[in-house]
Amino acid sequence: MAARGHVQDPNDRRLRPIYDYLDNGNNKMAIQQADKLLKKHKDLHCAKVLKAIGLQRTGKQDEAYALAQEVAALEPTDDNSLQALTILYREMHRPELVTKLYEAAVKKVPNSEEYHSHLFMAYARVGEYKKMQQAGMALYKIVPKNPYYFWSVMSLIMQSISAQDENLSKTMFLPLAERMVEKMVKEDKIEAEAEVELYYMILERLEKYKEALDVVRGKLGEKLTSELQSRENKCMAMYKKLHRWPECNALARRLLLKNSDDWQFYITYFDSVFQLIDESWTPPAEEEHSLEGEVHCSIEQAVSFIEERISEESKSSRPLRGPYLAKLELIRRLRRRGCNDEYKLGDPEELMFQYFKKFGDKPCCFTDLKVFVDLLPPSQYTKFIRQLLDVIPLAAAAENEVALPGDIKALQQHLCVVQLSRLLGIYHAMEKKQKLAVVRELMLRYRHGLEFGKSCLKTELQFSDYYCLLAVHLLLDLWLEGEEAAVWQCLTLLEEGLSHSPSNAQFKLLLIRIYCRLGAFEPVSELYSSLDAKHIQHDTIGYLLTRYAGSLGHYAAASQSCNFALRFFHSNQKDTSEYIIQAYKYGAFEKIPEFIAFRNRLNSSLHFAQVRTERMLLDLLLEANISTSLEESIKSMSLSPEEDDIPWKDLRDNRDLTVLFSWDPKDRDISEEHRKLSLEEETLWLRIRSLTLRLVSGLPTLGHTIQPKNSEKTAENGVSSKIDTIRALLQQLEAAVDSGKKFLEQKIQYPVLGPPPTRMAGFFSNGSCQCQTSLFYLVSDIYELDTNGLEDSAEIQERIGNSFKSLVERLTDLFNKCKGDLIEVRDGTLKTHPNLLENLVFFVETISIALWVSSYCDSVLRPFKSNLQKKKKKKKESSVAMPPVFTHFLDYVTELQTLTSNVIDHIKGLEIILTALKLEELDSLCKHREKKFTKTVQGKVQSSYHHSVQEIGELLKKRLDTIKKLKI
């Protein structure tokens, strides 16, 4: 419960026990206590609301809502009731009801500052910007405080942001907001920094950059003090907008004189110098160069300025990286302009060598130099690496030939060189034997480096962790080249690394990717959980978990991971409203549009749409056995075939595809093209899945109609429009499938640590797609039979019979593609077949759709059979010819039953093989040190596969039980 302020109310003492019960989570006792109190005090509204909160929390939402509305209808004005109702409506996710509550309260108590401010915040929660503006002004008239006035101004800006018509925004809302602030400026009533920030925001949105600059440079700008260099940054932004490059240059130069390590000002300085050169700008002879002082407008001045910064840095007590990197940046820019030889800044290779000597022991050295390696000619790569190695103080160990570092500084320097070697492609060019030798050396260095981290806490990373990661990356290269054993060594080394560095996120992320690639999901849930992903990370890295959960047969874990992700997305709406309210309260107006944009970005998230769709399909798969339970499940999800709630045009790909470290050269790394193609693939697959879900949700809407559909009742009951919806969706599905097939024809290969491919390729290749599409076409035929009746439908019956036969054949083909050993020992190496597992999962899904469609067939054919039997009794005939569709259907159900039994038997066989598989025979292949981790890894994969087939088998048994009940 929210904290309750002290209220001088005689009923407060009576209500306290109910509050305490609710605070402690004892909702049943809270309801009982409220009932006792209401027997004595029938008009104690707050007790009713507190009872409603208890009911809401015990799952009795309808009772809670009825009780709350009973109190709300009385338009209470006491604090206790209003606060309790606000809490209840929030828990019900009905913030719009809070606005009605305070609208009524404000009418009854028109001069209450508290109720007016609560009303404003209630409008903020639902985004009623027009009403917020009015509420803010009403509040200012009652209590003339500046914050209330500026709440109203900010609400005008929000109206301009949310306006569909940009012209309306710039001609009405923003000018009105500007006039409102100017009035306060003229009256000298501007008090706070937030008010100046708001004025600046309005002028910037109106593109009045000159006026915005005057505000920042003028008296009002003196109030901008909360952020370091806030005034200078705003001036710089306006100079850039106004293309006032002399001022831009002078200000950047002045700020670099103060702090020669601020990289953003070097970039601005270089940008402005070259802009001035291109414009042939010359400084005035007598006047000041600019408002901000001296301007540099030639390459000579820029070179001289950077040399001065380096000279000054040498006198500094703390070594600064900025000036040295600025020199490399200037060389790069001059090279692009083709004029590097004219200005002798030095050889980039030598400059990078000197930089390494100065900063090589810092972990940031690699990321600093990574940006500039393109300045080196490829022919110099090996020489450059050898040059760096020569300056590292390494001492050769007695028992081997590898020279090892004697301290942490030398280790960091060597690590930097190893990372650069990978980045420059030196490792990629090696033969298999050389790569394996490098892996052994890296692991030797890793284990030696652990000595320096003996005192590290569990939450700290070991100094030598990157050696292990680089060794794994080399092994992944070998795996892609066909070396099957390499992937197991990857997992072994990562598990070893994780045992020494339990908080290393990179080890965990790599383990997640590799286990999933091998088809083992069981260890992944725990690894992801230990990452302790926070807030937005559920969207940016959540795809690593949700992509594989359901597709590898771990249905319970899939359900849990989807719930986990959805909880974050659903709470986003409520949480963002609270952030916006806090921003209003504390005057952080510039953050409000950011919060709104953040909320919209999450609502339009590709991952959100995927998880929502997959979660609903999974729920139907796990819960809906026959048409009645399918109907109930679809109702509980509020699913409708007509409604498509995915914002296709605004879908945002928020995935962090670079979350895994990569030292690959540019040509092997994730490119922008890969990102675009991955988004296209994910969107196509989402469209197929979404249409499948909507088609399934349309099945219960058809129902058996008893009367022929050519009667006039068609339009009344709307069933014909339902079948039209199904047929329209089926056409859309066909189009999406065609687009998907065209996309796959490109045969795109993503980098091994790039975006994981979707399940679309397997869906097409194993025949699931054809099966599912045929099933939905069968629905259309059955509906036609239902419409026309049995008498004149010989052609339709024959078509349905052929469809049944074809479906059984396709399902049998799909089953054949599930056959084979999931794990096998080949040439002393373990080999997994995750595609067989994915095929089994597709089989379960397809057989489930077949069952729901069969259930619909059953609901149509059963009444026909009943009518025929009645006719038979009336005519007293010994036999009435049964239409062929009944035989077709019964044969189909029998074959479906036999096929499902065969699959269950196959799964039992897989379970026996997995249980009997002895992994110990592989132990002899492992070195003693790695034996423990190899055993762990192989055990995890074996256990995961065993768990998968168990869950798939259990689900198929349920389906088989339901198929047995399908008797007309």
mmCIF file with all atom_site columns, C-alpha atoms in Angstrom, residues 126-132 154-170 173-174 205 584 592-593 596-597 599-600:
data_model
loop_
_atom_site.group_PDB
_atom_site.id
_atom_site.type_symbol
_atom_site.label_atom_id
_atom_site.label_alt_id
_atom_site.label_comp_id
_atom_site.label_asym_id
_atom_site.label_entity_id
_atom_site.label_seq_id
_atom_site.pdbx_PDB_ins_code
_atom_site.Cartn_x
_atom_site.Cartn_y
_atom_site.Cartn_z
_atom_site.occupancy
_atom_site.B_iso_or_equiv
_atom_site.pdbx_formal_charge
_atom_site.auth_seq_id
_atom_site.auth_comp_id
_atom_site.auth_asym_id
_atom_site.auth_atom_id
_atom_site.pdbx_PDB_model_num
ATOM 1  C CA . VAL A 1 126 ? -3.424 8.735  -19.325 1.00 0.00 ? 126 VAL A CA 1
ATOM 2  C CA . GLY A 1 127 ? -1.739 11.323 -21.570 1.00 0.00 ? 127 GLY A CA 1
ATOM 3  C CA . GLU A 1 128 ? -4.661 13.805 -21.684 1.00 0.00 ? 128 GLU A CA 1
ATOM 4  C CA . TYR A 1 129 ? -2.435 16.766 -22.590 1.00 0.00 ? 129 TYR A CA 1
ATOM 5  C CA . LYS A 1 130 ? -5.223 19.258 -23.352 1.00 0.00 ? 130 LYS A CA 1
ATOM 6  C CA . LYS A 1 131 ? -6.866 18.609 -19.987 1.00 0.00 ? 131 LYS A CA 1
ATOM 7  C CA . MET A 1 132 ? -3.445 18.764 -18.304 1.00 0.00 ? 132 MET A CA 1
ATOM 8  C CA . MET A 1 154 ? 4.872  21.758 -20.771 1.00 0.00 ? 154 MET A CA 1
ATOM 9  C CA . SER A 1 155 ? 1.441  20.285 -21.508 1.00 0.00 ? 155 SER A CA 1
ATOM 10 C CA . LEU A 1 156 ? 1.245  22.545 -24.567 1.00 0.00 ? 156 LEU A CA 1
ATOM 11 C CA . ILE A 1 157 ? 4.610  21.191 -25.754 1.00 0.00 ? 157 ILE A CA 1
ATOM 12 C CA . MET A 1 158 ? 3.295  17.650 -25.259 1.00 0.00 ? 158 MET A CA 1
ATOM 13 C CA . GLN A 1 159 ? 0.248  18.548 -27.389 1.00 0.00 ? 159 GLN A CA 1
ATOM 14 C CA . SER A 1 160 ? 2.632  19.736 -30.100 1.00 0.00 ? 160 SER A CA 1
ATOM 15 C CA . ILE A 1 161 ? 4.661  16.496 -29.914 1.00 0.00 ? 161 ILE A CA 1
ATOM 16 C CA . SER A 1 162 ? 1.587  14.254 -30.071 1.00 0.00 ? 162 SER A CA 1
ATOM 17 C CA . ALA A 1 163 ? -0.176 16.320 -32.783 1.00 0.00 ? 163 ALA A CA 1
ATOM 18 C CA . GLN A 1 164 ? -0.641 14.400 -36.045 1.00 0.00 ? 164 GLN A CA 1
ATOM 19 C CA . ASP A 1 165 ? -0.356 17.645 -38.019 1.00 0.00 ? 165 ASP A CA 1
ATOM 20 C CA . GLU A 1 166 ? 3.164  19.104 -37.730 1.00 0.00 ? 166 GLU A CA 1
ATOM 21 C CA . ASN A 1 167 ? 1.921  22.399 -39.127 1.00 0.00 ? 167 ASN A CA 1
ATOM 22 C CA . LEU A 1 168 ? -0.597 22.698 -36.263 1.00 0.00 ? 168 LEU A CA 1
ATOM 23 C CA . SER A 1 169 ? 2.219  21.997 -33.826 1.00 0.00 ? 169 SER A CA 1
ATOM 24 C CA . LYS A 1 170 ? 4.374  24.847 -35.144 1.00 0.00 ? 170 LYS A CA 1
ATOM 25 C CA . PHE A 1 173 ? 0.788  24.891 -29.698 1.00 0.00 ? 173 PHE A CA 1
ATOM 26 C CA . LEU A 1 174 ? 4.451  25.950 -29.662 1.00 0.00 ? 174 LEU A CA 1
ATOM 27 C CA . ARG A 1 205 ? 11.461 23.103 -31.460 1.00 0.00 ? 205 ARG A CA 1
ATOM 28 C CA . TYR A 1 584 ? 6.711  17.198 -13.660 1.00 0.00 ? 584 TYR A CA 1
ATOM 29 C CA . ILE A 1 592 ? 9.323  14.087 -20.410 1.00 0.00 ? 592 ILE A CA 1
ATOM 30 C CA . PRO A 1 593 ? 9.491  13.763 -24.248 1.00 0.00 ? 593 PRO A CA 1
ATOM 31 C CA . ILE A 1 596 ? 7.279  9.229  -23.944 1.00 0.00 ? 596 ILE A CA 1
ATOM 32 C CA . ALA A 1 597 ? 9.617  8.221  -26.799 1.00 0.00 ? 597 ALA A CA 1
ATOM 33 C CA . ARG A 1 599 ? 7.530  4.093  -23.894 1.00 0.00 ? 599 ARG A CA 1
ATOM 34 C CA . ASN A 1 600 ? 6.614  4.185  -27.596 1.00 0.00 ? 600 ASN A CA 1
#
